[in-house]
């Protein structure tokens, strides 16, 4: 049997048919590209975003490409526990289970030394990039347990396992994310739920332009060019792969 290269992975046409997958940060950048690929491949996609207008526009764009996606409105900066519970109940009553959870939403925060890092910005970045992703995962785990083959996929970064000056809370939030992934993967050994991290690598998005304002965006791949590793880790062909951190681009953590 051929070994699969996740970066070149091409799912079978029916690999995602009937799979129910929630994507956070679906309204822009990488999350949008993965959501579009999932819809095209026949997944029942749940698009999570924080702005109604963007979610409506995204829904209109994707609805013609495959199964009509569902939308979920949640602002990770402000959401309280009852909103997470309401979302969980809505998914349960409509779909009964969840087969995939892509935790992709994130913010950059400030690029400044720790000594001068704004405390409010630090708390916001840790909450949006890390705490909220824990809360959502915690709430949705019972629905993931109802799946015969479930995948939880966290998003890390080149600074998620190696500290870099001036990357502050963003760097710390990605280290925390990788730690959460490892703890959860260990706890879910011998279950039908696998847990992994994906590192997209430098990709042409709004966040990347914000982080590297002097960079020529044309030197970067577009989100649609890097979705293979996401599809591999979310789909059936990665069954048994858990506790891993996979890069979308080469072996570099840049
Ligand atoms: N691009 C890269 O080079 C790169 C490299 C390494 C890792 N990453 C990681 O990849 C992921 C996606 O990044 P990206 O480059 O695609 O970023 P992006 O284009 O800025 O998109 C970020 C997404 O997160 C959503 N979001 C932000 N704050 C939110 C909140 N409070 N509540 C709910 N949703 C919120 C945004 O919603 P709105 O549309 O409403 O703003 C948007 O959909 C992030 O986790 C990032 O850390 C990216």
PDB file of C-alpha atoms and ligand atoms in Angstrom:
ATOM      1  CA  UNK A   1       0.000   0.000   0.000  1.00  0.00           C
ATOM      2  CA  UNK A   2       1.296   3.492  -0.875  1.00  0.00           C
ATOM      3  CA  UNK A   3       2.181   5.798   2.023  1.00  0.00           C
ATOM      4  CA  UNK A   4       0.136   8.990   2.052  1.00  0.00           C
ATOM      5  CA  UNK A   5       1.980  12.317   1.848  1.00  0.00           C
ATOM      6  CA  UNK A   6      -0.384  14.677   3.741  1.00  0.00           C
ATOM      7  CA  UNK A   7       0.907  17.721   1.845  1.00  0.00           C
ATOM      8  CA  UNK A   8      -0.115  16.125  -1.469  1.00  0.00           C
ATOM      9  CA  UNK A   9      -3.178  14.314  -0.174  1.00  0.00           C
ATOM     10  CA  UNK A  10      -6.139  14.072  -2.512  1.00  0.00           C
ATOM     11  CA  UNK A  11      -9.213  12.578  -0.876  1.00  0.00           C
ATOM     12  CA  UNK A  12     -11.417  10.111  -2.698  1.00  0.00           C
ATOM     13  CA  UNK A  13     -14.486  11.879  -4.125  1.00  0.00           C
ATOM     14  CA  UNK A  14     -16.730  10.381  -1.445  1.00  0.00           C
ATOM     15  CA  UNK A  15     -14.293  10.658   1.491  1.00  0.00           C
ATOM     16  CA  UNK A  16     -16.237  13.439   3.192  1.00  0.00           C
ATOM     17  CA  UNK A  17     -19.785  12.516   2.198  1.00  0.00           C
ATOM     18  CA  UNK A  18     -21.993  12.640   5.275  1.00  0.00           C
ATOM     19  CA  UNK A  19     -19.231  13.865   7.599  1.00  0.00           C
ATOM     20  CA  UNK A  20     -20.330  16.697   9.882  1.00  0.00           C
ATOM     21  CA  UNK A  21     -17.465  19.130  10.394  1.00  0.00           C
ATOM     22  CA  UNK A  22     -17.357  22.459  12.249  1.00  0.00           C
ATOM     23  CA  UNK A  23     -14.796  25.061  11.134  1.00  0.00           C
ATOM     24  CA  UNK A  24     -13.980  28.072  13.349  1.00  0.00           C
ATOM     25  CA  UNK A  25     -12.719  31.235  11.682  1.00  0.00           C
ATOM     26  CA  UNK A  26     -14.494  30.126   8.520  1.00  0.00           C
ATOM     27  CA  UNK A  27     -15.125  33.649   7.240  1.00  0.00           C
ATOM     28  CA  UNK A  28     -11.593  34.488   6.083  1.00  0.00           C
ATOM     29  CA  UNK A  29      -8.180  33.206   5.111  1.00  0.00           C
ATOM     30  CA  UNK A  30      -7.296  29.574   5.714  1.00  0.00           C
ATOM     31  CA  UNK A  31     -10.559  28.664   7.478  1.00  0.00           C
ATOM     32  CA  UNK A  32     -12.553  29.853   4.509  1.00  0.00           C
ATOM     33  CA  UNK A  33     -10.441  27.846   2.053  1.00  0.00           C
ATOM     34  CA  UNK A  34     -10.754  24.650   4.113  1.00  0.00           C
ATOM     35  CA  UNK A  35     -14.511  25.187   4.535  1.00  0.00           C
ATOM     36  CA  UNK A  36     -14.929  25.630   0.781  1.00  0.00           C
ATOM     37  CA  UNK A  37     -12.921  22.469   0.072  1.00  0.00           C
ATOM     38  CA  UNK A  38     -15.036  20.520   2.571  1.00  0.00           C
ATOM     39  CA  UNK A  39     -18.301  21.702   1.018  1.00  0.00           C
ATOM     40  CA  UNK A  40     -17.048  20.818  -2.475  1.00  0.00           C
ATOM     41  CA  UNK A  41     -16.173  17.335  -1.176  1.00  0.00           C
ATOM     42  CA  UNK A  42     -19.685  16.799   0.158  1.00  0.00           C
ATOM     43  CA  UNK A  43     -19.164  17.376   3.883  1.00  0.00           C
ATOM     44  CA  UNK A  44     -21.978  18.785   5.999  1.00  0.00           C
ATOM     45  CA  UNK A  45     -20.061  21.853   7.086  1.00  0.00           C
ATOM     46  CA  UNK A  46     -20.853  24.121  10.030  1.00  0.00           C
ATOM     47  CA  UNK A  47     -19.339  27.555   9.444  1.00  0.00           C
ATOM     48  CA  UNK A  48     -18.518  29.368  12.666  1.00  0.00           C
ATOM     49  CA  UNK A  49     -17.880  33.116  12.608  1.00  0.00           C
ATOM     50  CA  UNK A  50     -18.318  36.228  14.738  1.00  0.00           C
ATOM     51  CA  UNK A  51     -20.093  38.504  12.227  1.00  0.00           C
ATOM     52  CA  UNK A  52     -23.534  37.827  10.780  1.00  0.00           C
ATOM     53  CA  UNK A  53     -22.900  39.713   7.551  1.00  0.00           C
ATOM     54  CA  UNK A  54     -19.713  37.785   6.775  1.00  0.00           C
ATOM     55  CA  UNK A  55     -21.351  34.481   7.654  1.00  0.00           C
ATOM     56  CA  UNK A  56     -24.341  35.235   5.410  1.00  0.00           C
ATOM     57  CA  UNK A  57     -22.060  36.174   2.509  1.00  0.00           C
ATOM     58  CA  UNK A  58     -19.987  33.028   3.019  1.00  0.00           C
ATOM     59  CA  UNK A  59     -23.092  30.865   3.199  1.00  0.00           C
ATOM     60  CA  UNK A  60     -24.343  32.384  -0.068  1.00  0.00           C
ATOM     61  CA  UNK A  61     -20.984  31.709  -1.763  1.00  0.00           C
ATOM     62  CA  UNK A  62     -20.680  28.102  -0.605  1.00  0.00           C
ATOM     63  CA  UNK A  63     -24.293  26.901  -0.753  1.00  0.00           C
ATOM     64  CA  UNK A  64     -24.137  26.247  -4.493  1.00  0.00           C
ATOM     65  CA  UNK A  65     -20.956  24.161  -4.264  1.00  0.00           C
ATOM     66  CA  UNK A  66     -22.239  21.187  -2.258  1.00  0.00           C
ATOM     67  CA  UNK A  67     -24.434  20.329   0.737  1.00  0.00           C
ATOM     68  CA  UNK A  68     -25.887  23.531   2.166  1.00  0.00           C
ATOM     69  CA  UNK A  69     -23.650  24.562   5.068  1.00  0.00           C
ATOM     70  CA  UNK A  70     -25.011  25.524   8.471  1.00  0.00           C
ATOM     71  CA  UNK A  71     -23.833  28.715  10.147  1.00  0.00           C
ATOM     72  CA  UNK A  72     -22.989  29.376  13.802  1.00  0.00           C
ATOM     73  CA  UNK A  73     -22.499  32.842  15.247  1.00  0.00           C
ATOM     74  CA  UNK A  74     -20.010  33.029  18.138  1.00  0.00           C
ATOM     75  CA  UNK A  75     -17.514  35.732  19.061  1.00  0.00           C
ATOM     76  CA  UNK A  76     -14.719  34.019  20.983  1.00  0.00           C
ATOM     77  CA  UNK A  77     -13.701  37.279  22.609  1.00  0.00           C
ATOM     78  CA  UNK A  78     -17.080  37.839  24.255  1.00  0.00           C
ATOM     79  CA  UNK A  79     -19.012  34.556  24.295  1.00  0.00           C
ATOM     80  CA  UNK A  80     -20.212  33.247  27.650  1.00  0.00           C
ATOM     81  CA  UNK A  81     -20.771  29.627  28.655  1.00  0.00           C
ATOM     82  CA  UNK A  82     -24.485  29.629  27.815  1.00  0.00           C
ATOM     83  CA  UNK A  83     -23.711  30.534  24.196  1.00  0.00           C
ATOM     84  CA  UNK A  84     -21.342  27.581  23.865  1.00  0.00           C
ATOM     85  CA  UNK A  85     -23.976  25.321  25.395  1.00  0.00           C
ATOM     86  CA  UNK A  86     -26.684  26.686  23.065  1.00  0.00           C
ATOM     87  CA  UNK A  87     -24.469  25.980  20.044  1.00  0.00           C
ATOM     88  CA  UNK A  88     -23.801  22.446  21.300  1.00  0.00           C
ATOM     89  CA  UNK A  89     -27.518  21.822  21.763  1.00  0.00           C
ATOM     90  CA  UNK A  90     -28.305  23.185  18.273  1.00  0.00           C
ATOM     91  CA  UNK A  91     -25.741  20.875  16.673  1.00  0.00           C
ATOM     92  CA  UNK A  92     -27.007  17.924  18.675  1.00  0.00           C
ATOM     93  CA  UNK A  93     -30.652  18.484  17.778  1.00  0.00           C
ATOM     94  CA  UNK A  94     -29.918  19.102  14.092  1.00  0.00           C
ATOM     95  CA  UNK A  95     -27.141  16.579  13.398  1.00  0.00           C
ATOM     96  CA  UNK A  96     -26.931  14.295  16.437  1.00  0.00           C
ATOM     97  CA  UNK A  97     -23.138  14.079  16.389  1.00  0.00           C
ATOM     98  CA  UNK A  98     -19.950  15.736  15.148  1.00  0.00           C
ATOM     99  CA  UNK A  99     -17.240  14.046  13.030  1.00  0.00           C
ATOM    100  CA  UNK A 100     -14.747  16.884  12.776  1.00  0.00           C
ATOM    101  CA  UNK A 101     -13.743  20.044  14.615  1.00  0.00           C
ATOM    102  CA  UNK A 102     -11.242  22.436  13.034  1.00  0.00           C
ATOM    103  CA  UNK A 103     -10.097  25.025  15.587  1.00  0.00           C
ATOM    104  CA  UNK A 104      -8.689  27.637  13.254  1.00  0.00           C
ATOM    105  CA  UNK A 105      -9.871  31.085  14.428  1.00  0.00           C
ATOM    106  CA  UNK A 106      -7.122  33.283  15.762  1.00  0.00           C
ATOM    107  CA  UNK A 107      -5.723  36.758  16.191  1.00  0.00           C
ATOM    108  CA  UNK A 108      -2.151  38.053  16.125  1.00  0.00           C
ATOM    109  CA  UNK A 109      -2.172  40.595  18.939  1.00  0.00           C
ATOM    110  CA  UNK A 110       0.785  42.936  19.317  1.00  0.00           C
ATOM    111  CA  UNK A 111       4.286  42.376  18.023  1.00  0.00           C
ATOM    112  CA  UNK A 112       6.216  43.800  20.966  1.00  0.00           C
ATOM    113  CA  UNK A 113       8.644  42.727  23.683  1.00  0.00           C
ATOM    114  CA  UNK A 114       7.204  41.106  26.812  1.00  0.00           C
ATOM    115  CA  UNK A 115       8.441  44.063  28.868  1.00  0.00           C
ATOM    116  CA  UNK A 116       6.091  46.393  27.005  1.00  0.00           C
ATOM    117  CA  UNK A 117       3.336  43.962  26.037  1.00  0.00           C
ATOM    118  CA  UNK A 118      -0.127  45.427  26.597  1.00  0.00           C
ATOM    119  CA  UNK A 119      -1.798  43.372  29.334  1.00  0.00           C
ATOM    120  CA  UNK A 120      -5.302  43.699  27.887  1.00  0.00           C
ATOM    121  CA  UNK A 121      -4.117  42.575  24.455  1.00  0.00           C
ATOM    122  CA  UNK A 122      -2.312  39.627  26.075  1.00  0.00           C
ATOM    123  CA  UNK A 123      -5.503  38.494  27.795  1.00  0.00           C
ATOM    124  CA  UNK A 124      -7.547  38.888  24.614  1.00  0.00           C
ATOM    125  CA  UNK A 125      -5.112  36.863  22.496  1.00  0.00           C
ATOM    126  CA  UNK A 126      -4.880  34.078  25.074  1.00  0.00           C
ATOM    127  CA  UNK A 127      -8.662  33.996  25.330  1.00  0.00           C
ATOM    128  CA  UNK A 128      -9.461  33.973  21.601  1.00  0.00           C
ATOM    129  CA  UNK A 129      -6.576  31.714  20.513  1.00  0.00           C
ATOM    130  CA  UNK A 130      -6.530  29.316  23.425  1.00  0.00           C
ATOM    131  CA  UNK A 131      -9.167  29.487  26.211  1.00  0.00           C
ATOM    132  CA  UNK A 132     -12.117  29.699  23.838  1.00  0.00           C
ATOM    133  CA  UNK A 133     -10.815  26.779  21.790  1.00  0.00           C
ATOM    134  CA  UNK A 134     -10.607  24.714  24.994  1.00  0.00           C
ATOM    135  CA  UNK A 135     -14.168  25.701  25.980  1.00  0.00           C
ATOM    136  CA  UNK A 136     -15.570  24.846  22.551  1.00  0.00           C
ATOM    137  CA  UNK A 137     -13.745  21.507  22.493  1.00  0.00           C
ATOM    138  CA  UNK A 138     -14.892  20.716  26.047  1.00  0.00           C
ATOM    139  CA  UNK A 139     -18.524  21.421  25.119  1.00  0.00           C
ATOM    140  CA  UNK A 140     -18.439  19.484  21.839  1.00  0.00           C
ATOM    141  CA  UNK A 141     -16.606  16.365  23.074  1.00  0.00           C
ATOM    142  CA  UNK A 142     -19.851  14.488  23.885  1.00  0.00           C
ATOM    143  CA  UNK A 143     -20.971  15.000  20.262  1.00  0.00           C
ATOM    144  CA  UNK A 144     -17.573  13.899  18.939  1.00  0.00           C
ATOM    145  CA  UNK A 145     -17.835  10.746  21.055  1.00  0.00           C
ATOM    146  CA  UNK A 146     -21.015   9.884  19.145  1.00  0.00           C
ATOM    147  CA  UNK A 147     -19.053   9.679  15.875  1.00  0.00           C
ATOM    148  CA  UNK A 148     -17.543   6.433  14.559  1.00  0.00           C
ATOM    149  CA  UNK A 149     -14.483   8.328  13.335  1.00  0.00           C
ATOM    150  CA  UNK A 150     -13.893  11.809  14.718  1.00  0.00           C
ATOM    151  CA  UNK A 151     -11.042  14.274  14.262  1.00  0.00           C
ATOM    152  CA  UNK A 152     -10.164  17.323  16.361  1.00  0.00           C
ATOM    153  CA  UNK A 153      -7.659  19.561  14.620  1.00  0.00           C
ATOM    154  CA  UNK A 154      -5.979  22.490  16.380  1.00  0.00           C
ATOM    155  CA  UNK A 155      -4.017  25.186  14.538  1.00  0.00           C
ATOM    156  CA  UNK A 156      -0.488  25.957  15.584  1.00  0.00           C
ATOM    157  CA  UNK A 157       2.278  28.048  14.048  1.00  0.00           C
ATOM    158  CA  UNK A 158       6.008  28.123  13.463  1.00  0.00           C
ATOM    159  CA  UNK A 159       6.185  29.850  16.861  1.00  0.00           C
ATOM    160  CA  UNK A 160       4.061  27.140  18.524  1.00  0.00           C
ATOM    161  CA  UNK A 161       7.001  25.055  19.688  1.00  0.00           C
ATOM    162  CA  UNK A 162       9.906  27.490  19.502  1.00  0.00           C
ATOM    163  CA  UNK A 163       9.839  30.906  21.144  1.00  0.00           C
ATOM    164  CA  UNK A 164      10.660  33.959  19.043  1.00  0.00           C
ATOM    165  CA  UNK A 165      11.301  37.512  20.247  1.00  0.00           C
ATOM    166  CA  UNK A 166       8.393  39.952  19.975  1.00  0.00           C
ATOM    167  CA  UNK A 167       5.756  37.279  19.239  1.00  0.00           C
ATOM    168  CA  UNK A 168       4.393  37.580  22.801  1.00  0.00           C
ATOM    169  CA  UNK A 169       0.914  36.256  23.471  1.00  0.00           C
ATOM    170  CA  UNK A 170       0.492  34.789  19.984  1.00  0.00           C
ATOM    171  CA  UNK A 171       3.544  32.568  20.548  1.00  0.00           C
ATOM    172  CA  UNK A 172       2.430  31.621  24.078  1.00  0.00           C
ATOM    173  CA  UNK A 173      -1.111  30.836  22.870  1.00  0.00           C
ATOM    174  CA  UNK A 174       0.218  28.463  20.219  1.00  0.00           C
ATOM    175  CA  UNK A 175       2.502  26.687  22.739  1.00  0.00           C
ATOM    176  CA  UNK A 176      -0.575  26.307  24.957  1.00  0.00           C
ATOM    177  CA  UNK A 177      -2.565  24.964  22.009  1.00  0.00           C
ATOM    178  CA  UNK A 178       0.071  22.327  21.275  1.00  0.00           C
ATOM    179  CA  UNK A 179       0.074  21.338  24.958  1.00  0.00           C
ATOM    180  CA  UNK A 180      -3.707  21.014  24.990  1.00  0.00           C
ATOM    181  CA  UNK A 181      -3.561  18.885  21.854  1.00  0.00           C
ATOM    182  CA  UNK A 182      -1.015  16.541  23.447  1.00  0.00           C
ATOM    183  CA  UNK A 183      -2.973  16.197  26.704  1.00  0.00           C
ATOM    184  CA  UNK A 184      -6.233  15.533  24.896  1.00  0.00           C
ATOM    185  CA  UNK A 185      -4.665  13.075  22.446  1.00  0.00           C
ATOM    186  CA  UNK A 186      -3.237  11.123  25.399  1.00  0.00           C
ATOM    187  CA  UNK A 187      -6.590  11.144  27.203  1.00  0.00           C
ATOM    188  CA  UNK A 188      -8.429   9.948  24.088  1.00  0.00           C
ATOM    189  CA  UNK A 189      -6.085   7.062  23.274  1.00  0.00           C
ATOM    190  CA  UNK A 190      -8.138   3.975  22.419  1.00  0.00           C
ATOM    191  CA  UNK A 191     -11.184   6.026  21.504  1.00  0.00           C
ATOM    192  CA  UNK A 192     -12.545   6.846  18.051  1.00  0.00           C
ATOM    193  CA  UNK A 193     -11.419  10.478  18.409  1.00  0.00           C
ATOM    194  CA  UNK A 194      -8.005  11.575  17.153  1.00  0.00           C
ATOM    195  CA  UNK A 195      -6.451  14.924  18.019  1.00  0.00           C
ATOM    196  CA  UNK A 196      -3.712  16.709  16.074  1.00  0.00           C
ATOM    197  CA  UNK A 197      -2.168  20.081  15.290  1.00  0.00           C
ATOM    198  CA  UNK A 198      -1.633  21.578  11.861  1.00  0.00           C
ATOM    199  CA  UNK A 199       0.939  24.258  11.089  1.00  0.00           C
ATOM    200  CA  UNK A 200      -0.056  26.062   7.887  1.00  0.00           C
ATOM    201  CA  UNK A 201       3.291  27.834   7.368  1.00  0.00           C
ATOM    202  CA  UNK A 202       3.459  31.306   5.831  1.00  0.00           C
ATOM    203  CA  UNK A 203       0.225  31.752   3.861  1.00  0.00           C
ATOM    204  CA  UNK A 204      -1.231  34.750   2.016  1.00  0.00           C
ATOM    205  CA  UNK A 205      -3.873  35.989   4.464  1.00  0.00           C
ATOM    206  CA  UNK A 206      -4.812  39.116   6.360  1.00  0.00           C
ATOM    207  CA  UNK A 207      -3.051  37.871   9.500  1.00  0.00           C
ATOM    208  CA  UNK A 208       0.186  37.178   7.660  1.00  0.00           C
ATOM    209  CA  UNK A 209       0.130  40.645   6.032  1.00  0.00           C
ATOM    210  CA  UNK A 210      -0.381  42.160   9.470  1.00  0.00           C
ATOM    211  CA  UNK A 211       2.535  40.156  10.930  1.00  0.00           C
ATOM    212  CA  UNK A 212       4.925  40.845   8.040  1.00  0.00           C
ATOM    213  CA  UNK A 213       3.921  44.206   6.511  1.00  0.00           C
ATOM    214  CA  UNK A 214       7.085  44.447   4.389  1.00  0.00           C
ATOM    215  CA  UNK A 215       6.676  41.029   2.792  1.00  0.00           C
ATOM    216  CA  UNK A 216       5.619  40.622  -0.842  1.00  0.00           C
ATOM    217  CA  UNK A 217       2.398  38.560  -0.529  1.00  0.00           C
ATOM    218  CA  UNK A 218       2.996  37.091  -3.974  1.00  0.00           C
ATOM    219  CA  UNK A 219       5.892  35.087  -2.518  1.00  0.00           C
ATOM    220  CA  UNK A 220       3.394  33.147  -0.382  1.00  0.00           C
ATOM    221  CA  UNK A 221       1.022  30.319  -1.201  1.00  0.00           C
ATOM    222  CA  UNK A 222      -2.673  31.095  -1.062  1.00  0.00           C
ATOM    223  CA  UNK A 223      -4.910  29.352   1.498  1.00  0.00           C
ATOM    224  CA  UNK A 224      -6.441  27.146  -1.203  1.00  0.00           C
ATOM    225  CA  UNK A 225      -2.947  25.797  -2.010  1.00  0.00           C
ATOM    226  CA  UNK A 226      -2.339  24.384   1.483  1.00  0.00           C
ATOM    227  CA  UNK A 227      -5.606  22.603   2.310  1.00  0.00           C
ATOM    228  CA  UNK A 228      -4.341  19.053   1.583  1.00  0.00           C
ATOM    229  CA  UNK A 229      -2.880  18.510   5.059  1.00  0.00           C
ATOM    230  CA  UNK A 230      -6.098  19.803   6.649  1.00  0.00           C
ATOM    231  CA  UNK A 231      -8.195  17.421   4.544  1.00  0.00           C
ATOM    232  CA  UNK A 232      -5.919  14.520   5.406  1.00  0.00           C
ATOM    233  CA  UNK A 233      -6.173  15.174   9.143  1.00  0.00           C
ATOM    234  CA  UNK A 234      -9.943  15.825   9.075  1.00  0.00           C
ATOM    235  CA  UNK A 235     -10.865  12.923   6.802  1.00  0.00           C
ATOM    236  CA  UNK A 236     -11.015   9.139   7.138  1.00  0.00           C
ATOM    237  CA  UNK A 237      -7.517   8.418   5.772  1.00  0.00           C
ATOM    238  CA  UNK A 238      -5.816   9.735   8.932  1.00  0.00           C
ATOM    239  CA  UNK A 239      -7.639   7.262  11.186  1.00  0.00           C
ATOM    240  CA  UNK A 240      -5.178   6.183  13.898  1.00  0.00           C
ATOM    241  CA  UNK A 241      -3.014   9.312  13.565  1.00  0.00           C
ATOM    242  CA  UNK A 242      -3.155  11.213  16.855  1.00  0.00           C
ATOM    243  CA  UNK A 243      -0.960  13.500  18.950  1.00  0.00           C
ATOM    244  CA  UNK A 244       0.867  14.706  15.832  1.00  0.00           C
ATOM    245  CA  UNK A 245       1.907  18.126  14.608  1.00  0.00           C
ATOM    246  CA  UNK A 246       1.964  18.264  10.804  1.00  0.00           C
ATOM    247  CA  UNK A 247       3.273  21.035   8.562  1.00  0.00           C
ATOM    248  CA  UNK A 248       1.389  22.066   5.426  1.00  0.00           C
ATOM    249  CA  UNK A 249       4.512  23.348   3.700  1.00  0.00           C
ATOM    250  CA  UNK A 250       7.788  21.440   3.588  1.00  0.00           C
ATOM    251  CA  UNK A 251       9.429  20.460   6.835  1.00  0.00           C
ATOM    252  CA  UNK A 252      10.132  24.048   7.814  1.00  0.00           C
ATOM    253  CA  UNK A 253       8.461  25.690  10.785  1.00  0.00           C
ATOM    254  CA  UNK A 254       8.896  29.189   9.327  1.00  0.00           C
TER     255      UNK A 254
HETATM  256  N1  LIG B   1      -1.505  32.893   7.590  1.00  0.00           N
HETATM  257  C1  LIG B   1      -0.392  32.382   8.087  1.00  0.00           C
HETATM  258  O1  LIG B   1       0.712  32.579   7.531  1.00  0.00           O
HETATM  259  C2  LIG B   1      -0.439  31.519   9.336  1.00  0.00           C
HETATM  260  C3  LIG B   1       0.749  30.905   9.762  1.00  0.00           C
HETATM  261  C4  LIG B   1       0.722  30.107  10.907  1.00  0.00           C
HETATM  262  C5  LIG B   1      -0.473  29.903  11.585  1.00  0.00           C
HETATM  263  N2  LIG B   1      -1.602  30.523  11.152  1.00  0.00           N
HETATM  264  C6  LIG B   1      -2.845  30.261  11.912  1.00  0.00           C
HETATM  265  O2  LIG B   1      -3.880  29.877  11.006  1.00  0.00           O
HETATM  266  C7  LIG B   1      -5.152  30.286  11.536  1.00  0.00           C
HETATM  267  C8  LIG B   1      -5.905  31.086  10.488  1.00  0.00           C
HETATM  268  O3  LIG B   1      -5.147  32.254  10.221  1.00  0.00           O
HETATM  269  P1  LIG B   1      -5.389  33.161   8.909  1.00  0.00           P
HETATM  270  O4  LIG B   1      -4.047  33.559   8.443  1.00  0.00           O
HETATM  271  O5  LIG B   1      -6.352  32.509   7.992  1.00  0.00           O
HETATM  272  O6  LIG B   1      -6.051  34.448   9.615  1.00  0.00           O
HETATM  273  P2  LIG B   1      -7.187  35.477   9.148  1.00  0.00           P
HETATM  274  O7  LIG B   1      -7.271  35.552   7.664  1.00  0.00           O
HETATM  275  O8  LIG B   1      -6.952  36.709   9.932  1.00  0.00           O
HETATM  276  O9  LIG B   1      -8.550  34.754   9.657  1.00  0.00           O
HETATM  277  C9  LIG B   1      -8.791  34.605  11.036  1.00  0.00           C
HETATM  278  C10 LIG B   1     -10.193  34.063  11.246  1.00  0.00           C
HETATM  279  O10 LIG B   1     -10.429  34.023  12.676  1.00  0.00           O
HETATM  280  C11 LIG B   1     -11.670  34.680  12.934  1.00  0.00           C
HETATM  281  N3  LIG B   1     -11.700  35.311  14.258  1.00  0.00           N
HETATM  282  C12 LIG B   1     -10.832  36.250  14.746  1.00  0.00           C
HETATM  283  N4  LIG B   1     -11.232  36.651  15.970  1.00  0.00           N
HETATM  284  C13 LIG B   1     -12.372  35.948  16.260  1.00  0.00           C
HETATM  285  C14 LIG B   1     -13.259  35.950  17.372  1.00  0.00           C
HETATM  286  N5  LIG B   1     -13.114  36.769  18.420  1.00  0.00           N
HETATM  287  N6  LIG B   1     -14.317  35.098  17.328  1.00  0.00           N
HETATM  288  C15 LIG B   1     -14.522  34.280  16.273  1.00  0.00           C
HETATM  289  N7  LIG B   1     -13.729  34.256  15.189  1.00  0.00           N
HETATM  290  C16 LIG B   1     -12.657  35.090  15.179  1.00  0.00           C
HETATM  291  C17 LIG B   1     -11.770  35.754  11.843  1.00  0.00           C
HETATM  292  O11 LIG B   1     -13.099  36.232  11.736  1.00  0.00           O
HETATM  293  P3  LIG B   1     -13.446  37.612  10.924  1.00  0.00           P
HETATM  294  O12 LIG B   1     -13.505  37.213   9.466  1.00  0.00           O
HETATM  295  O13 LIG B   1     -14.752  38.028  11.474  1.00  0.00           O
HETATM  296  O14 LIG B   1     -12.337  38.581  11.207  1.00  0.00           O
HETATM  297  C18 LIG B   1     -11.282  34.961  10.633  1.00  0.00           C
HETATM  298  O15 LIG B   1     -12.314  34.159  10.114  1.00  0.00           O
HETATM  299  C19 LIG B   1      -4.853  31.054  12.833  1.00  0.00           C
HETATM  300  O16 LIG B   1      -4.998  30.196  13.940  1.00  0.00           O
HETATM  301  C20 LIG B   1      -3.396  31.444  12.673  1.00  0.00           C
HETATM  302  O17 LIG B   1      -2.757  31.624  13.918  1.00  0.00           O
HETATM  303  C21 LIG B   1      -1.617  31.309  10.056  1.00  0.00           C
END
